[in-house]
mmCIF file with all atom_site columns, C-alpha atoms in Angstrom:
data_model
loop_
_atom_site.group_PDB
_atom_site.id
_atom_site.type_symbol
_atom_site.label_atom_id
_atom_site.label_alt_id
_atom_site.label_comp_id
_atom_site.label_asym_id
_atom_site.label_entity_id
_atom_site.label_seq_id
_atom_site.pdbx_PDB_ins_code
_atom_site.Cartn_x
_atom_site.Cartn_y
_atom_site.Cartn_z
_atom_site.occupancy
_atom_site.B_iso_or_equiv
_atom_site.pdbx_formal_charge
_atom_site.auth_seq_id
_atom_site.auth_comp_id
_atom_site.auth_asym_id
_atom_site.auth_atom_id
_atom_site.pdbx_PDB_model_num
ATOM 1   C CA . MET A 1 1   ? 0.000   0.000  0.000   1.00 75.00 ? 1422 MET A CA 1
ATOM 2   C CA . ASP A 1 2   ? 1.386   3.393  -1.009  1.00 89.00 ? 1423 ASP A CA 1
ATOM 3   C CA . ASN A 1 3   ? 0.519   5.705  1.887   1.00 92.00 ? 1424 ASN A CA 1
ATOM 4   C CA . LEU A 1 4   ? 1.383   8.765  -0.204  1.00 91.00 ? 1425 LEU A CA 1
ATOM 5   C CA . ALA A 1 5   ? -0.643  7.820  -3.291  1.00 94.00 ? 1426 ALA A CA 1
ATOM 6   C CA . ILE A 1 6   ? -3.561  10.215 -2.656  1.00 95.00 ? 1427 ILE A CA 1
ATOM 7   C CA . TYR A 1 7   ? -1.235  12.922 -1.337  1.00 92.00 ? 1428 TYR A CA 1
ATOM 8   C CA . ASN A 1 8   ? 0.931   12.752 -4.444  1.00 92.00 ? 1429 ASN A CA 1
ATOM 9   C CA . ARG A 1 9   ? -2.048  12.859 -6.802  1.00 95.00 ? 1430 ARG A CA 1
ATOM 10  C CA . LEU A 1 10  ? -3.543  15.923 -5.039  1.00 95.00 ? 1431 LEU A CA 1
ATOM 11  C CA . ARG A 1 11  ? -0.416  17.907 -4.197  1.00 92.00 ? 1432 ARG A CA 1
ATOM 12  C CA . SER A 1 12  ? 0.287   19.746 -7.442  1.00 91.00 ? 1433 SER A CA 1
ATOM 13  C CA . VAL A 1 13  ? -1.655  22.898 -8.296  1.00 93.00 ? 1434 VAL A CA 1
ATOM 14  C CA . PRO A 1 14  ? -1.620  24.051 -11.919 1.00 93.00 ? 1435 PRO A CA 1
ATOM 15  C CA . ASP A 1 15  ? -0.450  27.609 -12.495 1.00 92.00 ? 1436 ASP A CA 1
ATOM 16  C CA . SER A 1 16  ? -3.888  28.424 -13.908 1.00 94.00 ? 1437 SER A CA 1
ATOM 17  C CA . ALA A 1 17  ? -5.390  27.761 -10.440 1.00 93.00 ? 1438 ALA A CA 1
ATOM 18  C CA . LYS A 1 18  ? -2.858  29.901 -8.540  1.00 91.00 ? 1439 LYS A CA 1
ATOM 19  C CA . LYS A 1 19  ? -2.826  33.644 -8.136  1.00 90.00 ? 1440 LYS A CA 1
ATOM 20  C CA . THR A 1 20  ? -0.345  35.833 -6.315  1.00 88.00 ? 1441 THR A CA 1
ATOM 21  C CA . ILE A 1 21  ? -2.054  38.254 -3.962  1.00 82.00 ? 1442 ILE A CA 1
ATOM 22  C CA . ALA A 1 22  ? -1.003  41.749 -5.011  1.00 88.00 ? 1443 ALA A CA 1
ATOM 23  C CA . ALA A 1 23  ? -2.001  43.906 -2.040  1.00 82.00 ? 1444 ALA A CA 1
ATOM 24  C CA . GLY A 1 24  ? -2.899  43.987 1.619   1.00 78.00 ? 1445 GLY A CA 1
ATOM 25  C CA . ARG A 1 25  ? -1.449  42.065 4.518   1.00 78.00 ? 1446 ARG A CA 1
ATOM 26  C CA . LEU A 1 26  ? -1.346  38.872 2.404   1.00 77.00 ? 1447 LEU A CA 1
ATOM 27  C CA . LYS A 1 27  ? 0.645   40.534 -0.400  1.00 83.00 ? 1448 LYS A CA 1
ATOM 28  C CA . GLY A 1 28  ? 2.973   38.065 -2.099  1.00 83.00 ? 1449 GLY A CA 1
ATOM 29  C CA . MET A 1 29  ? 1.162   34.975 -0.849  1.00 80.00 ? 1450 MET A CA 1
ATOM 30  C CA . THR A 1 30  ? -0.542  32.466 -3.097  1.00 85.00 ? 1451 THR A CA 1
ATOM 31  C CA . ASP A 1 31  ? -4.288  32.072 -3.453  1.00 87.00 ? 1452 ASP A CA 1
ATOM 32  C CA . VAL A 1 32  ? -5.555  28.750 -4.805  1.00 92.00 ? 1453 VAL A CA 1
ATOM 33  C CA . ASN A 1 33  ? -8.812  28.775 -6.764  1.00 93.00 ? 1454 ASN A CA 1
ATOM 34  C CA . PRO A 1 34  ? -11.459 27.030 -4.630  1.00 94.00 ? 1455 PRO A CA 1
ATOM 35  C CA . MET A 1 35  ? -13.124 25.482 -7.693  1.00 96.00 ? 1456 MET A CA 1
ATOM 36  C CA . TRP A 1 36  ? -9.838  23.776 -8.531  1.00 97.00 ? 1457 TRP A CA 1
ATOM 37  C CA . ARG A 1 37  ? -9.997  22.124 -5.092  1.00 96.00 ? 1458 ARG A CA 1
ATOM 38  C CA . ILE A 1 38  ? -13.514 20.828 -5.774  1.00 97.00 ? 1459 ILE A CA 1
ATOM 39  C CA . LYS A 1 39  ? -12.424 19.581 -9.194  1.00 98.00 ? 1460 LYS A CA 1
ATOM 40  C CA . ALA A 1 40  ? -9.394  17.814 -7.681  1.00 98.00 ? 1461 ALA A CA 1
ATOM 41  C CA . LEU A 1 41  ? -11.508 16.128 -4.995  1.00 98.00 ? 1462 LEU A CA 1
ATOM 42  C CA . THR A 1 42  ? -14.044 15.089 -7.636  1.00 98.00 ? 1463 THR A CA 1
ATOM 43  C CA . GLU A 1 43  ? -11.365 13.716 -9.968  1.00 97.00 ? 1464 GLU A CA 1
ATOM 44  C CA . GLU A 1 44  ? -9.827  11.703 -7.132  1.00 97.00 ? 1465 GLU A CA 1
ATOM 45  C CA . PHE A 1 45  ? -12.931 10.436 -5.319  1.00 97.00 ? 1466 PHE A CA 1
ATOM 46  C CA . GLY A 1 46  ? -15.986 11.062 -7.517  1.00 97.00 ? 1467 GLY A CA 1
ATOM 47  C CA . PRO A 1 47  ? -18.824 13.589 -7.302  1.00 98.00 ? 1468 PRO A CA 1
ATOM 48  C CA . CYS A 1 48  ? -19.574 15.385 -4.055  1.00 98.00 ? 1469 CYS A CA 1
ATOM 49  C CA . GLY A 1 49  ? -22.048 13.320 -2.052  1.00 97.00 ? 1470 GLY A CA 1
ATOM 50  C CA . VAL A 1 50  ? -20.963 10.119 -3.777  1.00 97.00 ? 1471 VAL A CA 1
ATOM 51  C CA . GLY A 1 51  ? -17.166 9.946  -3.478  1.00 98.00 ? 1472 GLY A CA 1
ATOM 52  C CA . TRP A 1 52  ? -16.574 12.730 -0.985  1.00 98.00 ? 1473 TRP A CA 1
ATOM 53  C CA . LYS A 1 53  ? -18.808 14.745 1.287   1.00 98.00 ? 1474 LYS A CA 1
ATOM 54  C CA . TYR A 1 54  ? -18.663 17.101 4.199   1.00 98.00 ? 1475 TYR A CA 1
ATOM 55  C CA . GLU A 1 55  ? -20.793 17.854 7.216   1.00 98.00 ? 1476 GLU A CA 1
ATOM 56  C CA . ILE A 1 56  ? -20.981 21.249 8.892   1.00 98.00 ? 1477 ILE A CA 1
ATOM 57  C CA . THR A 1 57  ? -20.539 20.609 12.614  1.00 98.00 ? 1478 THR A CA 1
ATOM 58  C CA . ASP A 1 58  ? -20.559 24.221 13.837  1.00 98.00 ? 1479 ASP A CA 1
ATOM 59  C CA . LYS A 1 59  ? -20.781 27.776 12.622  1.00 98.00 ? 1480 LYS A CA 1
ATOM 60  C CA . ARG A 1 60  ? -20.403 30.797 14.826  1.00 98.00 ? 1481 ARG A CA 1
ATOM 61  C CA . LEU A 1 61  ? -19.649 34.500 15.023  1.00 98.00 ? 1482 LEU A CA 1
ATOM 62  C CA . GLU A 1 62  ? -16.921 35.648 17.393  1.00 97.00 ? 1483 GLU A CA 1
ATOM 63  C CA . PRO A 1 63  ? -16.304 39.315 18.250  1.00 96.00 ? 1484 PRO A CA 1
ATOM 64  C CA . ALA A 1 64  ? -12.802 40.734 18.513  1.00 94.00 ? 1485 ALA A CA 1
ATOM 65  C CA . PRO A 1 65  ? -11.707 43.569 20.823  1.00 93.00 ? 1486 PRO A CA 1
ATOM 66  C CA . ASP A 1 66  ? -11.349 45.995 17.895  1.00 91.00 ? 1487 ASP A CA 1
ATOM 67  C CA . GLY A 1 67  ? -15.029 45.710 16.931  1.00 91.00 ? 1488 GLY A CA 1
ATOM 68  C CA . THR A 1 68  ? -14.570 43.263 14.090  1.00 93.00 ? 1489 THR A CA 1
ATOM 69  C CA . VAL A 1 69  ? -16.535 40.036 14.081  1.00 97.00 ? 1490 VAL A CA 1
ATOM 70  C CA . ALA A 1 70  ? -15.237 36.805 12.571  1.00 96.00 ? 1491 ALA A CA 1
ATOM 71  C CA . ALA A 1 71  ? -17.339 33.974 11.186  1.00 97.00 ? 1492 ALA A CA 1
ATOM 72  C CA . PHE A 1 72  ? -16.100 30.413 11.659  1.00 98.00 ? 1493 PHE A CA 1
ATOM 73  C CA . VAL A 1 73  ? -17.305 27.140 10.177  1.00 98.00 ? 1494 VAL A CA 1
ATOM 74  C CA . ASP A 1 74  ? -16.204 23.727 11.420  1.00 98.00 ? 1495 ASP A CA 1
ATOM 75  C CA . ILE A 1 75  ? -16.624 20.750 9.118   1.00 98.00 ? 1496 ILE A CA 1
ATOM 76  C CA . VAL A 1 76  ? -15.707 17.137 8.831   1.00 98.00 ? 1497 VAL A CA 1
ATOM 77  C CA . LEU A 1 77  ? -14.772 15.849 5.382   1.00 98.00 ? 1498 LEU A CA 1
ATOM 78  C CA . TYR A 1 78  ? -15.299 12.229 4.375   1.00 98.00 ? 1499 TYR A CA 1
ATOM 79  C CA . ILE A 1 79  ? -13.881 10.360 1.402   1.00 98.00 ? 1500 ILE A CA 1
ATOM 80  C CA . ARG A 1 80  ? -15.205 7.068  0.064   1.00 97.00 ? 1501 ARG A CA 1
ATOM 81  C CA . ARG A 1 81  ? -12.796 4.247  -0.528  1.00 93.00 ? 1502 ARG A CA 1
ATOM 82  C CA . GLU A 1 82  ? -13.493 0.610  -1.386  1.00 91.00 ? 1503 GLU A CA 1
ATOM 83  C CA . GLU A 1 83  ? -13.952 -0.181 2.297   1.00 93.00 ? 1504 GLU A CA 1
ATOM 84  C CA . GLY A 1 84  ? -16.523 2.612  2.765   1.00 96.00 ? 1505 GLY A CA 1
ATOM 85  C CA . TRP A 1 85  ? -16.510 6.131  4.158   1.00 98.00 ? 1506 TRP A CA 1
ATOM 86  C CA . SER A 1 86  ? -13.395 7.372  5.890   1.00 97.00 ? 1507 SER A CA 1
ATOM 87  C CA . GLU A 1 87  ? -13.132 8.604  9.423   1.00 98.00 ? 1508 GLU A CA 1
ATOM 88  C CA . PRO A 1 88  ? -13.974 12.324 9.682   1.00 98.00 ? 1509 PRO A CA 1
ATOM 89  C CA . ILE A 1 89  ? -11.249 14.730 8.524   1.00 98.00 ? 1510 ILE A CA 1
ATOM 90  C CA . PRO A 1 90  ? -11.738 17.998 10.444  1.00 98.00 ? 1511 PRO A CA 1
ATOM 91  C CA . GLY A 1 91  ? -11.347 21.495 9.082   1.00 98.00 ? 1512 GLY A CA 1
ATOM 92  C CA . THR A 1 92  ? -12.057 24.951 10.488  1.00 98.00 ? 1513 THR A CA 1
ATOM 93  C CA . GLY A 1 93  ? -12.377 27.979 8.254   1.00 97.00 ? 1514 GLY A CA 1
ATOM 94  C CA . GLY A 1 94  ? -12.894 31.624 8.945   1.00 96.00 ? 1515 GLY A CA 1
ATOM 95  C CA . SER A 1 95  ? -13.795 34.914 7.331   1.00 95.00 ? 1516 SER A CA 1
ATOM 96  C CA . LEU A 1 96  ? -14.687 38.367 8.584   1.00 94.00 ? 1517 LEU A CA 1
ATOM 97  C CA . PHE A 1 97  ? -18.359 39.120 9.092   1.00 96.00 ? 1518 PHE A CA 1
ATOM 98  C CA . ALA A 1 98  ? -17.858 42.715 10.273  1.00 94.00 ? 1519 ALA A CA 1
ATOM 99  C CA . ALA A 1 99  ? -14.670 44.533 9.314   1.00 91.00 ? 1520 ALA A CA 1
ATOM 100 C CA . ASN A 1 100 ? -13.408 48.040 9.999   1.00 85.00 ? 1521 ASN A CA 1
ATOM 101 C CA . GLU A 1 101 ? -12.758 49.656 6.634   1.00 86.00 ? 1522 GLU A CA 1
ATOM 102 C CA . ARG A 1 102 ? -11.855 53.199 5.579   1.00 87.00 ? 1523 ARG A CA 1
ATOM 103 C CA . GLY A 1 103 ? -15.497 54.085 5.056   1.00 88.00 ? 1524 GLY A CA 1
ATOM 104 C CA . GLY A 1 104 ? -16.557 52.532 8.362   1.00 87.00 ? 1525 GLY A CA 1
ATOM 105 C CA . MET A 1 105 ? -17.826 49.132 9.379   1.00 88.00 ? 1526 MET A CA 1
ATOM 106 C CA . HIS A 1 106 ? -18.581 46.700 6.534   1.00 91.00 ? 1527 HIS A CA 1
ATOM 107 C CA . VAL A 1 107 ? -20.713 43.602 7.022   1.00 92.00 ? 1528 VAL A CA 1
ATOM 108 C CA . SER A 1 108 ? -20.312 40.593 4.710   1.00 94.00 ? 1529 SER A CA 1
ATOM 109 C CA . ASP A 1 109 ? -23.328 38.565 3.646   1.00 95.00 ? 1530 ASP A CA 1
ATOM 110 C CA . GLU A 1 110 ? -20.987 35.880 2.281   1.00 96.00 ? 1531 GLU A CA 1
ATOM 111 C CA . CYS A 1 111 ? -18.838 35.302 5.375   1.00 96.00 ? 1532 CYS A CA 1
ATOM 112 C CA . PHE A 1 112 ? -20.168 31.810 6.147   1.00 97.00 ? 1533 PHE A CA 1
ATOM 113 C CA . LYS A 1 113 ? -19.801 30.737 2.517   1.00 97.00 ? 1534 LYS A CA 1
ATOM 114 C CA . MET A 1 114 ? -16.193 31.937 2.503   1.00 96.00 ? 1535 MET A CA 1
ATOM 115 C CA . ALA A 1 115 ? -15.519 30.299 5.873   1.00 97.00 ? 1536 ALA A CA 1
ATOM 116 C CA . LEU A 1 116 ? -16.945 27.008 4.539   1.00 98.00 ? 1537 LEU A CA 1
ATOM 117 C CA . THR A 1 117 ? -14.682 27.207 1.490   1.00 96.00 ? 1538 THR A CA 1
ATOM 118 C CA . ASP A 1 118 ? -11.750 27.846 3.829   1.00 95.00 ? 1539 ASP A CA 1
ATOM 119 C CA . ALA A 1 119 ? -12.732 24.872 6.015   1.00 98.00 ? 1540 ALA A CA 1
ATOM 120 C CA . LEU A 1 120 ? -12.802 22.575 2.960   1.00 97.00 ? 1541 LEU A CA 1
ATOM 121 C CA . SER A 1 121 ? -9.328  23.844 2.106   1.00 95.00 ? 1542 SER A CA 1
ATOM 122 C CA . VAL A 1 122 ? -8.065  23.071 5.608   1.00 96.00 ? 1543 VAL A CA 1
ATOM 123 C CA . ALA A 1 123 ? -9.581  19.575 5.669   1.00 98.00 ? 1544 ALA A CA 1
ATOM 124 C CA . GLY A 1 124 ? -8.276  18.878 2.161   1.00 97.00 ? 1545 GLY A CA 1
ATOM 125 C CA . LYS A 1 125 ? -4.785  19.841 3.241   1.00 95.00 ? 1546 LYS A CA 1
ATOM 126 C CA . ALA A 1 126 ? -4.709  16.710 5.434   1.00 96.00 ? 1547 ALA A CA 1
ATOM 127 C CA . LEU A 1 127 ? -5.093  14.664 2.229   1.00 97.00 ? 1548 LEU A CA 1
ATOM 128 C CA . GLY A 1 128 ? -2.333  16.595 0.462   1.00 95.00 ? 1549 GLY A CA 1
ATOM 129 C CA . LEU A 1 129 ? -4.668  18.884 -1.502  1.00 96.00 ? 1550 LEU A CA 1
ATOM 130 C CA . ALA A 1 130 ? -2.500  21.745 -2.830  1.00 94.00 ? 1551 ALA A CA 1
ATOM 131 C CA . ALA A 1 131 ? 0.386   20.559 -0.646  1.00 91.00 ? 1552 ALA A CA 1
ATOM 132 C CA . ASP A 1 132 ? 3.045   21.955 -2.971  1.00 88.00 ? 1553 ASP A CA 1
ATOM 133 C CA . VAL A 1 133 ? 1.790   25.482 -2.312  1.00 86.00 ? 1554 VAL A CA 1
ATOM 134 C CA . TYR A 1 134 ? 2.094   24.968 1.433   1.00 80.00 ? 1555 TYR A CA 1
ATOM 135 C CA . TRP A 1 135 ? 5.353   23.041 1.299   1.00 77.00 ? 1556 TRP A CA 1
ATOM 136 C CA . GLU A 1 136 ? 7.137   25.372 -1.110  1.00 60.00 ? 1557 GLU A CA 1
ATOM 137 C CA . ARG A 1 137 ? 5.922   28.679 0.276   1.00 49.00 ? 1558 ARG A CA 1
ATOM 138 C CA . ASP A 1 138 ? 4.999   28.141 3.912   1.00 46.00 ? 1559 ASP A CA 1
ATOM 139 C CA . ARG A 1 139 ? 7.980   28.707 6.157   1.00 48.00 ? 1560 ARG A CA 1
ATOM 140 C CA . THR A 1 140 ? 7.996   28.313 9.897   1.00 48.00 ? 1561 THR A CA 1
ATOM 141 C CA . LYS A 1 141 ? 9.799   30.455 12.415  1.00 45.00 ? 1562 LYS A CA 1
ATOM 142 C CA . TYR A 1 142 ? 12.527  27.790 12.302  1.00 51.00 ? 1563 TYR A CA 1
ATOM 143 C CA . SER A 1 143 ? 13.115  28.060 8.558   1.00 51.00 ? 1564 SER A CA 1
ATOM 144 C CA . PRO A 1 144 ? 16.311  29.885 7.603   1.00 53.00 ? 1565 PRO A CA 1
ATOM 145 C CA . SER A 1 145 ? 16.087  32.763 5.169   1.00 49.00 ? 1566 SER A CA 1
ATOM 146 C CA . ALA A 1 146 ? 18.698  34.916 3.472   1.00 38.00 ? 1567 ALA A CA 1
ATOM 147 C CA . GLY A 1 147 ? 21.089  36.427 5.972   1.00 37.00 ? 1568 GLY A CA 1
ATOM 148 C CA . GLY A 1 148 ? 20.216  33.871 8.640   1.00 36.00 ? 1569 GLY A CA 1
ATOM 149 C CA . ALA A 1 149 ? 17.092  35.719 9.854   1.00 35.00 ? 1570 ALA A CA 1
ATOM 150 C CA . HIS A 1 150 ? 13.891  33.816 10.464  1.00 31.00 ? 1571 HIS A CA 1
ATOM 151 C CA . ARG A 1 151 ? 10.731  34.672 8.613   1.00 30.00 ? 1572 ARG A CA 1
ATOM 152 C CA . ARG A 1 152 ? 7.296   33.413 7.763   1.00 32.00 ? 1573 ARG A CA 1
ATOM 153 C CA . SER A 1 153 ? 6.567   33.903 4.102   1.00 35.00 ? 1574 SER A CA 1
ATOM 154 C CA . GLY A 1 154 ? 3.773   32.734 1.939   1.00 36.00 ? 1575 GLY A CA 1
ATOM 155 C CA . ARG A 1 155 ? 0.782   30.614 2.706   1.00 38.00 ? 1576 ARG A CA 1
ATOM 156 C CA . ASP A 1 156 ? -2.152  29.384 0.802   1.00 43.00 ? 1577 ASP A CA 1
ATOM 157 C CA . THR A 1 157 ? -4.945  31.769 1.649   1.00 49.00 ? 1578 THR A CA 1
ATOM 158 C CA . ALA A 1 158 ? -7.681  30.536 -0.608  1.00 45.00 ? 1579 ALA A CA 1
ATOM 159 C CA . SER A 1 159 ? -10.236 32.594 1.269   1.00 40.00 ? 1580 SER A CA 1
ATOM 160 C CA . GLY A 1 160 ? -11.690 29.399 1.048   1.00 42.00 ? 1581 GLY A CA 1
#
């Protein structure tokens, strides 16, 4: 049994599904198209609901001290193999519901949708989904950079 078979089939992200974020606090990081993730899961396991599925286990709004409010969605992802459905693969995603912007407070009517997309991304990461983006670009505080300083650069944001 090749324990890395699924991981290796899901790890590579085509350039057409990647976009470099050009501005903001995530500038320079890579965003992976969420529809590519769905396509990759479908190619590997079959249609959603048949070869893979997810269950929303919680969704909530949490206020922050600065007046912003974040939306979070917890899911469990399941994949079907010959022996049946897998154990649950957890994922938590988040997005801002209420954000302080230049023009004042902005409320998002898509925050739970974006948090769900993010949660699918997080759960899929455990299977190797888009792993090359994380592996290549995600550095830890222990990773050396030029000049010997430590840094954290790049991460897959995929606002879902």
